[in-house]
JSON list of C-alpha atoms in Angstrom, two decimals:
[
{"chain": "A", "resi": 1, "resn": "MET", "atom": "CA", "xyz": [81.36, 55.24, 155.61]},
{"chain": "A", "resi": 2, "resn": "LYS", "atom": "CA", "xyz": [82.36, 58.74, 156.45]},
{"chain": "A", "resi": 3, "resn": "ASN", "atom": "CA", "xyz": [83.36, 61.06, 153.65]},
{"chain": "A", "resi": 4, "resn": "ARG", "atom": "CA", "xyz": [86.71, 62.24, 154.97]},
{"chain": "A", "resi": 5, "resn": "GLY", "atom": "CA", "xyz": [87.78, 65.61, 153.67]},
{"chain": "A", "resi": 6, "resn": "LEU", "atom": "CA", "xyz": [85.87, 65.58, 150.38]},
{"chain": "A", "resi": 7, "resn": "PRO", "atom": "CA", "xyz": [83.24, 68.19, 151.27]},
{"chain": "A", "resi": 8, "resn": "ALA", "atom": "CA", "xyz": [85.98, 70.56, 152.37]},
{"chain": "A", "resi": 9, "resn": "VAL", "atom": "CA", "xyz": [88.43, 69.90, 149.54]},
{"chain": "A", "resi": 10, "resn": "PHE", "atom": "CA", "xyz": [85.96, 69.83, 146.66]},
{"chain": "A", "resi": 11, "resn": "PRO", "atom": "CA", "xyz": [84.40, 73.27, 147.28]},
{"chain": "A", "resi": 12, "resn": "PHE", "atom": "CA", "xyz": [87.86, 74.71, 147.83]},
{"chain": "A", "resi": 13, "resn": "GLN", "atom": "CA", "xyz": [89.05, 73.33, 144.48]},
{"chain": "A", "resi": 14, "resn": "MET", "atom": "CA", "xyz": [85.94, 74.64, 142.76]},
{"chain": "A", "resi": 15, "resn": "MET", "atom": "CA", "xyz": [86.54, 78.08, 144.25]},
{"chain": "A", "resi": 16, "resn": "GLN", "atom": "CA", "xyz": [90.12, 78.02, 142.98]},
{"chain": "A", "resi": 17, "resn": "ILE", "atom": "CA", "xyz": [88.96, 77.10, 139.48]},
{"chain": "A", "resi": 18, "resn": "PHE", "atom": "CA", "xyz": [86.18, 79.69, 139.58]},
{"chain": "A", "resi": 19, "resn": "PHE", "atom": "CA", "xyz": [88.44, 82.56, 140.62]},
{"chain": "A", "resi": 20, "resn": "ASN", "atom": "CA", "xyz": [91.63, 81.54, 138.82]},
{"chain": "A", "resi": 21, "resn": "THR", "atom": "CA", "xyz": [90.14, 80.80, 135.40]},
{"chain": "A", "resi": 22, "resn": "PRO", "atom": "CA", "xyz": [89.20, 84.43, 134.64]},
{"chain": "A", "resi": 23, "resn": "ALA", "atom": "CA", "xyz": [92.61, 85.53, 135.86]},
{"chain": "A", "resi": 24, "resn": "LEU", "atom": "CA", "xyz": [94.32, 83.05, 133.58]},
{"chain": "A", "resi": 25, "resn": "ALA", "atom": "CA", "xyz": [92.13, 84.13, 130.69]},
{"chain": "A", "resi": 26, "resn": "LEU", "atom": "CA", "xyz": [92.85, 87.80, 131.32]},
{"chain": "A", "resi": 27, "resn": "ARG", "atom": "CA", "xyz": [96.54, 87.02, 131.60]},
{"chain": "A", "resi": 28, "resn": "ASN", "atom": "CA", "xyz": [96.47, 85.45, 128.15]},
{"chain": "A", "resi": 29, "resn": "VAL", "atom": "CA", "xyz": [94.53, 88.26, 126.46]},
{"chain": "A", "resi": 30, "resn": "PRO", "atom": "CA", "xyz": [97.40, 90.76, 126.12]},
{"chain": "A", "resi": 31, "resn": "HIS", "atom": "CA", "xyz": [99.66, 88.08, 124.66]},
{"chain": "A", "resi": 32, "resn": "SER", "atom": "CA", "xyz": [96.97, 87.12, 122.14]},
{"chain": "A", "resi": 33, "resn": "ILE", "atom": "CA", "xyz": [96.32, 90.72, 121.19]},
{"chain": "A", "resi": 34, "resn": "SER", "atom": "CA", "xyz": [100.01, 91.54, 120.90]},
{"chain": "A", "resi": 35, "resn": "SER", "atom": "CA", "xyz": [100.54, 88.51, 118.67]},
{"chain": "A", "resi": 36, "resn": "GLU", "atom": "CA", "xyz": [97.68, 89.56, 116.41]},
{"chain": "A", "resi": 37, "resn": "VAL", "atom": "CA", "xyz": [98.97, 93.13, 116.27]},
{"chain": "A", "resi": 38, "resn": "GLY", "atom": "CA", "xyz": [102.42, 91.82, 115.36]},
{"chain": "A", "resi": 39, "resn": "VAL", "atom": "CA", "xyz": [100.99, 89.74, 112.54]},
{"chain": "A", "resi": 40, "resn": "MET", "atom": "CA", "xyz": [99.04, 92.70, 111.17]},
{"chain": "A", "resi": 41, "resn": "LYS", "atom": "CA", "xyz": [102.11, 94.96, 111.35]},
{"chain": "A", "resi": 42, "resn": "SER", "atom": "CA", "xyz": [104.11, 92.39, 109.42]},
{"chain": "A", "resi": 43, "resn": "LEU", "atom": "CA", "xyz": [101.34, 92.20, 106.82]},
{"chain": "A", "resi": 44, "resn": "TYR", "atom": "CA", "xyz": [101.19, 95.98, 106.44]},
{"chain": "A", "resi": 45, "resn": "LEU", "atom": "CA", "xyz": [104.97, 96.24, 106.11]},
{"chain": "A", "resi": 46, "resn": "SER", "atom": "CA", "xyz": [105.08, 93.42, 103.57]},
{"chain": "A", "resi": 47, "resn": "MET", "atom": "CA", "xyz": [102.37, 95.05, 101.46]},
{"chain": "A", "resi": 48, "resn": "ALA", "atom": "CA", "xyz": [104.09, 98.44, 101.65]},
{"chain": "A", "resi": 49, "resn": "ALA", "atom": "CA", "xyz": [107.48, 96.93, 100.75]},
{"chain": "A", "resi": 50, "resn": "PHE", "atom": "CA", "xyz": [106.01, 95.16, 97.72]},
{"chain": "A", "resi": 51, "resn": "ALA", "atom": "CA", "xyz": [104.25, 98.33, 96.60]},
{"chain": "A", "resi": 52, "resn": "LEU", "atom": "CA", "xyz": [107.41, 100.40, 97.01]},
{"chain": "A", "resi": 53, "resn": "ALA", "atom": "CA", "xyz": [109.59, 97.96, 95.07]},
{"chain": "A", "resi": 54, "resn": "ALA", "atom": "CA", "xyz": [107.09, 97.82, 92.21]},
{"chain": "A", "resi": 55, "resn": "SER", "atom": "CA", "xyz": [106.27, 101.55, 92.14]},
{"chain": "A", "resi": 56, "resn": "ILE", "atom": "CA", "xyz": [109.65, 103.22, 92.61]},
{"chain": "A", "resi": 57, "resn": "SER", "atom": "CA", "xyz": [111.52, 101.04, 90.10]},
{"chain": "A", "resi": 58, "resn": "PRO", "atom": "CA", "xyz": [111.96, 102.56, 86.61]},
{"chain": "A", "resi": 59, "resn": "GLY", "atom": "CA", "xyz": [109.13, 101.95, 84.20]},
{"chain": "A", "resi": 60, "resn": "PRO", "atom": "CA", "xyz": [107.15, 103.74, 81.49]},
{"chain": "A", "resi": 61, "resn": "VAL", "atom": "CA", "xyz": [104.92, 105.62, 83.94]},
{"chain": "A", "resi": 62, "resn": "ASN", "atom": "CA", "xyz": [107.93, 106.67, 86.02]},
{"chain": "A", "resi": 63, "resn": "LEU", "atom": "CA", "xyz": [109.80, 107.95, 82.97]},
{"chain": "A", "resi": 64, "resn": "VAL", "atom": "CA", "xyz": [106.80, 109.96, 81.80]},
{"chain": "A", "resi": 65, "resn": "SER", "atom": "CA", "xyz": [106.45, 111.42, 85.32]},
{"chain": "A", "resi": 66, "resn": "LEU", "atom": "CA", "xyz": [110.12, 112.44, 85.17]},
{"chain": "A", "resi": 67, "resn": "SER", "atom": "CA", "xyz": [109.75, 113.94, 81.70]},
{"chain": "A", "resi": 68, "resn": "THR", "atom": "CA", "xyz": [106.55, 115.78, 82.58]},
{"chain": "A", "resi": 69, "resn": "GLY", "atom": "CA", "xyz": [108.10, 117.27, 85.72]},
{"chain": "A", "resi": 70, "resn": "ALA", "atom": "CA", "xyz": [111.14, 118.46, 83.77]},
{"chain": "A", "resi": 71, "resn": "ARG", "atom": "CA", "xyz": [109.11, 119.82, 80.88]},
{"chain": "A", "resi": 72, "resn": "HIS", "atom": "CA", "xyz": [105.91, 121.23, 82.37]},
{"chain": "A", "resi": 73, "resn": "GLY", "atom": "CA", "xyz": [106.66, 121.66, 86.07]},
{"chain": "A", "resi": 74, "resn": "LEU", "atom": "CA", "xyz": [105.37, 119.96, 89.20]},
{"chain": "A", "resi": 75, "resn": "PRO", "atom": "CA", "xyz": [101.67, 121.00, 89.15]},
{"chain": "A", "resi": 76, "resn": "VAL", "atom": "CA", "xyz": [101.13, 119.50, 85.69]},
{"chain": "A", "resi": 77, "resn": "ALA", "atom": "CA", "xyz": [103.20, 116.44, 86.55]},
{"chain": "A", "resi": 78, "resn": "MET", "atom": "CA", "xyz": [101.13, 115.78, 89.67]},
{"chain": "A", "resi": 79, "resn": "ARG", "atom": "CA", "xyz": [97.99, 115.54, 87.54]},
{"chain": "A", "resi": 80, "resn": "HIS", "atom": "CA", "xyz": [99.67, 112.72, 85.66]},
{"chain": "A", "resi": 81, "resn": "VAL", "atom": "CA", "xyz": [100.79, 111.16, 88.97]},
{"chain": "A", "resi": 82, "resn": "ALA", "atom": "CA", "xyz": [97.27, 111.30, 90.42]},
{"chain": "A", "resi": 83, "resn": "GLY", "atom": "CA", "xyz": [95.74, 109.76, 87.31]},
{"chain": "A", "resi": 84, "resn": "ALA", "atom": "CA", "xyz": [98.34, 106.99, 87.15]},
{"chain": "A", "resi": 85, "resn": "THR", "atom": "CA", "xyz": [97.87, 106.21, 90.84]},
{"chain": "A", "resi": 86, "resn": "LEU", "atom": "CA", "xyz": [94.09, 105.97, 90.70]},
{"chain": "A", "resi": 87, "resn": "GLY", "atom": "CA", "xyz": [94.21, 104.10, 87.40]},
{"chain": "A", "resi": 88, "resn": "PHE", "atom": "CA", "xyz": [96.48, 101.46, 88.88]},
{"chain": "A", "resi": 89, "resn": "THR", "atom": "CA", "xyz": [94.45, 101.25, 92.10]},
{"chain": "A", "resi": 90, "resn": "LEU", "atom": "CA", "xyz": [91.31, 100.52, 90.08]},
{"chain": "A", "resi": 91, "resn": "LEU", "atom": "CA", "xyz": [93.18, 97.89, 88.08]},
{"chain": "A", "resi": 92, "resn": "LEU", "atom": "CA", "xyz": [94.49, 96.29, 91.28]},
{"chain": "A", "resi": 93, "resn": "VAL", "atom": "CA", "xyz": [91.03, 96.12, 92.86]},
{"chain": "A", "resi": 94, "resn": "LEU", "atom": "CA", "xyz": [89.42, 94.61, 89.77]},
{"chain": "A", "resi": 95, "resn": "ILE", "atom": "CA", "xyz": [92.15, 91.99, 89.42]},
{"chain": "A", "resi": 96, "resn": "GLY", "atom": "CA", "xyz": [91.90, 91.16, 93.10]},
{"chain": "A", "resi": 97, "resn": "LEU", "atom": "CA", "xyz": [88.13, 90.72, 92.83]},
{"chain": "A", "resi": 98, "resn": "GLY", "atom": "CA", "xyz": [88.33, 88.33, 89.90]},
{"chain": "A", "resi": 99, "resn": "LEU", "atom": "CA", "xyz": [89.50, 90.03, 86.69]},
{"chain": "A", "resi": 100, "resn": "HIS", "atom": "CA", "xyz": [92.58, 87.77, 86.59]},
{"chain": "A", "resi": 101, "resn": "GLN", "atom": "CA", "xyz": [90.25, 84.79, 86.14]},
{"chain": "A", "resi": 102, "resn": "LEU", "atom": "CA", "xyz": [89.00, 86.37, 82.92]},
{"chain": "A", "resi": 103, "resn": "LEU", "atom": "CA", "xyz": [92.59, 86.56, 81.68]},
{"chain": "A", "resi": 104, "resn": "VAL", "atom": "CA", "xyz": [92.97, 82.84, 82.38]},
{"chain": "A", "resi": 105, "resn": "LEU", "atom": "CA", "xyz": [89.81, 82.04, 80.43]},
{"chain": "A", "resi": 106, "resn": "LEU", "atom": "CA", "xyz": [90.74, 84.38, 77.56]},
{"chain": "A", "resi": 107, "resn": "PRO", "atom": "CA", "xyz": [94.51, 84.10, 76.97]},
{"chain": "A", "resi": 108, "resn": "TRP", "atom": "CA", "xyz": [94.27, 86.20, 73.82]},
{"chain": "A", "resi": 109, "resn": "LEU", "atom": "CA", "xyz": [93.23, 89.14, 76.00]},
{"chain": "A", "resi": 110, "resn": "THR", "atom": "CA", "xyz": [96.62, 89.06, 77.73]},
{"chain": "A", "resi": 111, "resn": "THR", "atom": "CA", "xyz": [98.35, 89.13, 74.35]},
{"chain": "A", "resi": 112, "resn": "ALA", "atom": "CA", "xyz": [96.16, 92.01, 73.19]},
{"chain": "A", "resi": 113, "resn": "ILE", "atom": "CA", "xyz": [97.00, 94.02, 76.32]},
{"chain": "A", "resi": 114, "resn": "GLN", "atom": "CA", "xyz": [100.69, 93.32, 75.82]},
{"chain": "A", "resi": 115, "resn": "TRP", "atom": "CA", "xyz": [100.73, 94.52, 72.22]},
{"chain": "A", "resi": 116, "resn": "ALA", "atom": "CA", "xyz": [98.56, 97.53, 73.03]},
{"chain": "A", "resi": 117, "resn": "GLY", "atom": "CA", "xyz": [101.08, 98.43, 75.72]},
{"chain": "A", "resi": 118, "resn": "VAL", "atom": "CA", "xyz": [103.97, 98.05, 73.27]},
{"chain": "A", "resi": 119, "resn": "ALA", "atom": "CA", "xyz": [102.22, 100.28, 70.74]},
{"chain": "A", "resi": 120, "resn": "PHE", "atom": "CA", "xyz": [101.51, 102.91, 73.39]},
{"chain": "A", "resi": 121, "resn": "LEU", "atom": "CA", "xyz": [105.13, 102.91, 74.58]},
{"chain": "A", "resi": 122, "resn": "LEU", "atom": "CA", "xyz": [106.36, 103.36, 71.02]},
{"chain": "A", "resi": 123, "resn": "TYR", "atom": "CA", "xyz": [103.88, 106.21, 70.53]},
{"chain": "A", "resi": 124, "resn": "LEU", "atom": "CA", "xyz": [105.17, 107.95, 73.67]},
{"chain": "A", "resi": 125, "resn": "ALA", "atom": "CA", "xyz": [108.76, 107.39, 72.53]},
{"chain": "A", "resi": 126, "resn": "TRP", "atom": "CA", "xyz": [107.96, 108.95, 69.15]},
{"chain": "A", "resi": 127, "resn": "ARG", "atom": "CA", "xyz": [106.33, 111.97, 70.83]},
{"chain": "A", "resi": 128, "resn": "LEU", "atom": "CA", "xyz": [109.46, 112.49, 72.92]},
{"chain": "A", "resi": 129, "resn": "ALA", "atom": "CA", "xyz": [111.85, 111.96, 70.01]},
{"chain": "A", "resi": 130, "resn": "VAL", "atom": "CA", "xyz": [110.18, 114.60, 67.80]},
{"chain": "A", "resi": 131, "resn": "ASP", "atom": "CA", "xyz": [109.70, 117.11, 70.63]},
{"chain": "A", "resi": 132, "resn": "ASN", "atom": "CA", "xyz": [111.07, 120.58, 69.83]},
{"chain": "A", "resi": 133, "resn": "GLY", "atom": "CA", "xyz": [112.63, 120.96, 73.28]},
{"chain": "A", "resi": 134, "resn": "ALA", "atom": "CA", "xyz": [110.73, 124.06, 74.36]},
{"chain": "A", "resi": 135, "resn": "LEU", "atom": "CA", "xyz": [109.88, 124.00, 78.07]},
{"chain": "A", "resi": 136, "resn": "HIS", "atom": "CA", "xyz": [106.22, 124.47, 79.01]},
{"chain": "A", "resi": 137, "resn": "SER", "atom": "CA", "xyz": [105.23, 124.02, 75.39]},
{"chain": "A", "resi": 138, "resn": "ALA", "atom": "CA", "xyz": [101.95, 122.33, 74.56]},
{"chain": "A", "resi": 139, "resn": "GLU", "atom": "CA", "xyz": [103.46, 120.76, 71.46]},
{"chain": "A", "resi": 140, "resn": "GLY", "atom": "CA", "xyz": [105.21, 117.43, 71.60]},
{"chain": "A", "resi": 141, "resn": "GLY", "atom": "CA", "xyz": [105.93, 115.29, 74.62]},
{"chain": "A", "resi": 142, "resn": "PRO", "atom": "CA", "xyz": [103.69, 112.71, 76.24]},
{"chain": "A", "resi": 143, "resn": "VAL", "atom": "CA", "xyz": [100.15, 113.52, 77.28]},
{"chain": "A", "resi": 144, "resn": "ALA", "atom": "CA", "xyz": [100.49, 114.95, 80.81]},
{"chain": "A", "resi": 145, "resn": "SER", "atom": "CA", "xyz": [96.90, 114.71, 81.94]},
{"chain": "A", "resi": 146, "resn": "PHE", "atom": "CA", "xyz": [94.93, 112.88, 84.61]},
{"chain": "A", "resi": 147, "resn": "ALA", "atom": "CA", "xyz": [93.20, 110.66, 82.05]},
{"chain": "A", "resi": 148, "resn": "GLY", "atom": "CA", "xyz": [96.48, 110.05, 80.22]},
{"chain": "A", "resi": 149, "resn": "GLY", "atom": "CA", "xyz": [98.12, 108.84, 83.42]},
{"chain": "A", "resi": 150, "resn": "ALA", "atom": "CA", "xyz": [95.25, 106.47, 84.17]},
{"chain": "A", "resi": 151, "resn": "LEU", "atom": "CA", "xyz": [95.25, 105.12, 80.60]},
{"chain": "A", "resi": 152, "resn": "MET", "atom": "CA", "xyz": [98.99, 104.52, 80.77]},
{"chain": "A", "resi": 153, "resn": "GLN", "atom": "CA", "xyz": [98.56, 102.13, 83.69]},
{"chain": "A", "resi": 154, "resn": "TRP", "atom": "CA", "xyz": [95.92, 100.07, 81.89]},
{"chain": "A", "resi": 155, "resn": "LEU", "atom": "CA", "xyz": [98.23, 99.80, 78.87]},
{"chain": "A", "resi": 156, "resn": "ASN", "atom": "CA", "xyz": [101.32, 99.21, 80.99]},
{"chain": "A", "resi": 157, "resn": "PRO", "atom": "CA", "xyz": [102.24, 95.50, 81.20]},
{"chain": "A", "resi": 158, "resn": "LYS", "atom": "CA", "xyz": [104.38, 96.26, 84.25]},
{"chain": "A", "resi": 159, "resn": "ALA", "atom": "CA", "xyz": [101.25, 97.42, 86.07]},
{"chain": "A", "resi": 160, "resn": "TRP", "atom": "CA", "xyz": [99.35, 94.25, 85.13]},
{"chain": "A", "resi": 161, "resn": "LEU", "atom": "CA", "xyz": [102.20, 92.04, 86.32]},
{"chain": "A", "resi": 162, "resn": "ALA", "atom": "CA", "xyz": [102.50, 93.96, 89.59]},
{"chain": "A", "resi": 163, "resn": "ALA", "atom": "CA", "xyz": [98.74, 93.78, 90.23]},
{"chain": "A", "resi": 164, "resn": "ILE", "atom": "CA", "xyz": [98.54, 90.04, 89.49]},
{"chain": "A", "resi": 165, "resn": "ALA", "atom": "CA", "xyz": [101.64, 89.22, 91.54]},
{"chain": "A", "resi": 166, "resn": "GLY", "atom": "CA", "xyz": [100.55, 91.42, 94.45]},
{"chain": "A", "resi": 167, "resn": "THR", "atom": "CA", "xyz": [97.03, 90.04, 94.72]},
{"chain": "A", "resi": 168, "resn": "GLY", "atom": "CA", "xyz": [98.40, 86.53, 94.36]},
{"chain": "A", "resi": 169, "resn": "ALA", "atom": "CA", "xyz": [100.77, 87.13, 97.27]},
{"chain": "A", "resi": 170, "resn": "PHE", "atom": "CA", "xyz": [98.43, 88.96, 99.66]},
{"chain": "A", "resi": 171, "resn": "ALA", "atom": "CA", "xyz": [94.86, 88.14, 98.60]},
{"chain": "A", "resi": 172, "resn": "ALA", "atom": "CA", "xyz": [95.05, 84.81, 96.78]},
{"chain": "A", "resi": 173, "resn": "ASP", "atom": "CA", "xyz": [91.88, 83.58, 98.50]},
{"chain": "A", "resi": 174, "resn": "GLY", "atom": "CA", "xyz": [89.84, 86.43, 97.02]},
{"chain": "A", "resi": 175, "resn": "ASP", "atom": "CA", "xyz": [89.17, 88.03, 100.43]},
{"chain": "A", "resi": 176, "resn": "ALA", "atom": "CA", "xyz": [87.58, 91.37, 99.51]},
{"chain": "A", "resi": 177, "resn": "GLY", "atom": "CA", "xyz": [88.72, 93.01, 102.74]},
{"chain": "A", "resi": 178, "resn": "ARG", "atom": "CA", "xyz": [92.32, 92.00, 102.11]},
{"chain": "A", "resi": 179, "resn": "VAL", "atom": "CA", "xyz": [92.08, 93.26, 98.51]},
{"chain": "A", "resi": 180, "resn": "TRP", "atom": "CA", "xyz": [90.82, 96.68, 99.62]},
{"chain": "A", "resi": 181, "resn": "LEU", "atom": "CA", "xyz": [93.49, 96.88, 102.33]},
{"chain": "A", "resi": 182, "resn": "PHE", "atom": "CA", "xyz": [96.24, 96.10, 99.83]},
{"chain": "A", "resi": 183, "resn": "ALA", "atom": "CA", "xyz": [94.79, 98.59, 97.35]},
{"chain": "A", "resi": 184, "resn": "ALA", "atom": "CA", "xyz": [94.69, 101.36, 99.99]},
{"chain": "A", "resi": 185, "resn": "ILE", "atom": "CA", "xyz": [98.32, 100.80, 100.99]},
{"chain": "A", "resi": 186, "resn": "TYR", "atom": "CA", "xyz": [99.42, 100.52, 97.35]},
{"chain": "A", "resi": 187, "resn": "CYS", "atom": "CA", "xyz": [97.58, 103.72, 96.43]},
{"chain": "A", "resi": 188, "resn": "VAL", "atom": "CA", "xyz": [99.52, 105.77, 98.99]},
{"chain": "A", "resi": 189, "resn": "VAL", "atom": "CA", "xyz": [102.89, 104.20, 98.17]},
{"chain": "A", "resi": 190, "resn": "CYS", "atom": "CA", "xyz": [102.36, 104.47, 94.41]},
{"chain": "A", "resi": 191, "resn": "TYR", "atom": "CA", "xyz": [101.41, 108.14, 94.64]},
{"chain": "A", "resi": 192, "resn": "LEU", "atom": "CA", "xyz": [104.48, 108.99, 96.72]},
{"chain": "A", "resi": 193, "resn": "SER", "atom": "CA", "xyz": [106.79, 106.95, 94.47]},
{"chain": "A", "resi": 194, "resn": "LEU", "atom": "CA", "xyz": [105.61, 108.58, 91.25]},
{"chain": "A", "resi": 195, "resn": "ALA", "atom": "CA", "xyz": [105.69, 111.97, 92.95]},
{"chain": "A", "resi": 196, "resn": "CYS", "atom": "CA", "xyz": [109.39, 111.40, 93.66]},
{"chain": "A", "resi": 197, "resn": "TRP", "atom": "CA", "xyz": [110.01, 110.92, 89.94]},
{"chain": "A", "resi": 198, "resn": "ALA", "atom": "CA", "xyz": [108.02, 114.05, 89.11]},
{"chain": "A", "resi": 199, "resn": "ILE", "atom": "CA", "xyz": [109.96, 116.06, 91.71]},
{"chain": "A", "resi": 200, "resn": "ALA", "atom": "CA", "xyz": [113.22, 114.71, 90.32]},
{"chain": "A", "resi": 201, "resn": "GLY", "atom": "CA", "xyz": [112.13, 115.99, 86.92]},
{"chain": "A", "resi": 202, "resn": "THR", "atom": "CA", "xyz": [111.47, 119.48, 88.27]},
{"chain": "A", "resi": 203, "resn": "CYS", "atom": "CA", "xyz": [114.93, 119.45, 89.87]},
{"chain": "A", "resi": 204, "resn": "LEU", "atom": "CA", "xyz": [116.38, 118.95, 86.40]},
{"chain": "A", "resi": 205, "resn": "GLN", "atom": "CA", "xyz": [114.71, 122.08, 85.03]},
{"chain": "A", "resi": 206, "resn": "PRO", "atom": "CA", "xyz": [117.66, 124.41, 85.81]},
{"chain": "A", "resi": 207, "resn": "TYR", "atom": "CA", "xyz": [119.89, 122.16, 83.69]},
{"chain": "A", "resi": 208, "resn": "LEU", "atom": "CA", "xyz": [117.39, 121.96, 80.84]},
{"chain": "A", "resi": 209, "resn": "GLN", "atom": "CA", "xyz": [116.87, 125.61, 80.01]},
{"chain": "A", "resi": 210, "resn": "ALA", "atom": "CA", "xyz": [118.47, 125.27, 76.58]},
{"chain": "A", "resi": 211, "resn": "PRO", "atom": "CA", "xyz": [116.21, 123.57, 73.98]},
{"chain": "A", "resi": 212, "resn": "GLN", "atom": "CA", "xyz": [119.07, 121.42, 72.72]},
{"chain": "A", "resi": 213, "resn": "ARG", "atom": "CA", "xyz": [119.54, 119.94, 76.20]},
{"chain": "A", "resi": 214, "resn": "VAL", "atom": "CA", "xyz": [115.85, 119.19, 76.43]},
{"chain": "A", "resi": 215, "resn": "ARG", "atom": "CA", "xyz": [115.97, 117.44, 73.07]},
{"chain": "A", "resi": 216, "resn": "VAL", "atom": "CA", "xyz": [118.87, 115.27, 74.23]},
{"chain": "A", "resi": 217, "resn": "PHE", "atom": "CA", "xyz": [117.05, 114.51, 77.48]},
{"chain": "A", "resi": 218, "resn": "ASN", "atom": "CA", "xyz": [113.85, 113.59, 75.64]},
{"chain": "A", "resi": 219, "resn": "ARG", "atom": "CA", "xyz": [115.68, 111.35, 73.19]},
{"chain": "A", "resi": 220, "resn": "VAL", "atom": "CA", "xyz": [117.35, 109.49, 76.05]},
{"chain": "A", "resi": 221, "resn": "LEU", "atom": "CA", "xyz": [113.93, 108.90, 77.62]},
{"chain": "A", "resi": 222, "resn": "ALA", "atom": "CA", "xyz": [112.55, 107.89, 74.21]},
{"chain": "A", "resi": 223, "resn": "GLY", "atom": "CA", "xyz": [115.33, 105.33, 73.88]},
{"chain": "A", "resi": 224, "resn": "LEU", "atom": "CA", "xyz": [114.49, 103.91, 77.31]},
{"chain": "A", "resi": 225, "resn": "LEU", "atom": "CA", "xyz": [110.82, 103.61, 76.35]},
{"chain": "A", "resi": 226, "resn": "VAL", "atom": "CA", "xyz": [111.76, 101.81, 73.13]},
{"chain": "A", "resi": 227, "resn": "ALA", "atom": "CA", "xyz": [113.97, 99.48, 75.17]},
{"chain": "A", "resi": 228, "resn": "SER", "atom": "CA", "xyz": [111.02, 98.79, 77.49]},
{"chain": "A", "resi": 229, "resn": "ALA", "atom": "CA", "xyz": [108.81, 98.00, 74.50]},
{"chain": "A", "resi": 230, "resn": "GLY", "atom": "CA", "xyz": [111.48, 95.71, 73.06]},
{"chain": "A", "resi": 231, "resn": "TYR", "atom": "CA", "xyz": [111.78, 93.87, 76.35]},
{"chain": "A", "resi": 232, "resn": "LEU", "atom": "CA", "xyz": [108.01, 93.27, 76.38]},
{"chain": "A", "resi": 233, "resn": "VAL", "atom": "CA", "xyz": [108.15, 91.84, 72.86]},
{"chain": "A", "resi": 234, "resn": "LEU", "atom": "CA", "xyz": [111.05, 89.50, 73.63]},
{"chain": "A", "resi": 235, "resn": "ALA", "atom": "CA", "xyz": [109.91, 88.46, 77.11]}
]
């Protein structure tokens, strides 16, 4: 029996497959890449939005940044901001890499951190309340140092909650690369957010030239810190 048409059709079909398959593959590459880029952009924006919401909202570290900027000026306040930023970034990385599991195994450690944070907030409130109101004075007021800012984050329950919630949302599988990515984004956003509070404090300096105004300002901040401590106790 003669093979009608098969030798001609079969090679032709094979040639079509051979030449068209790479074209189809290349046609799909940009779509695949654009989809992946879109997913990564969404991830970056989500991480940045979470970091901004957690960092810019009022809290103990923000209030101290505001007070330090108003009392000592921006250069001193930025030392506190840098310390608080790096202190939180270290906390975030350690929690993302497994420190939260230690808190699950040792529940009393969470309670100890909470009460240490309450005690530290009350101490800062007391320092503000008894401040003499003199601008650029070394007496009274919270510790405005790099180490003091870092220590505040480790004793700040808000920082622990933000770190645990953030790593749970963006690096729940313990992916080290995702943890470091989140920490890098959070570090930048946290620094800029706290810097805004410090700058706001320096903008208040013209209105706080009189010691009595500074004392009123400090007592208002002290009251807010006491309220934060009370919320932690009742929560």
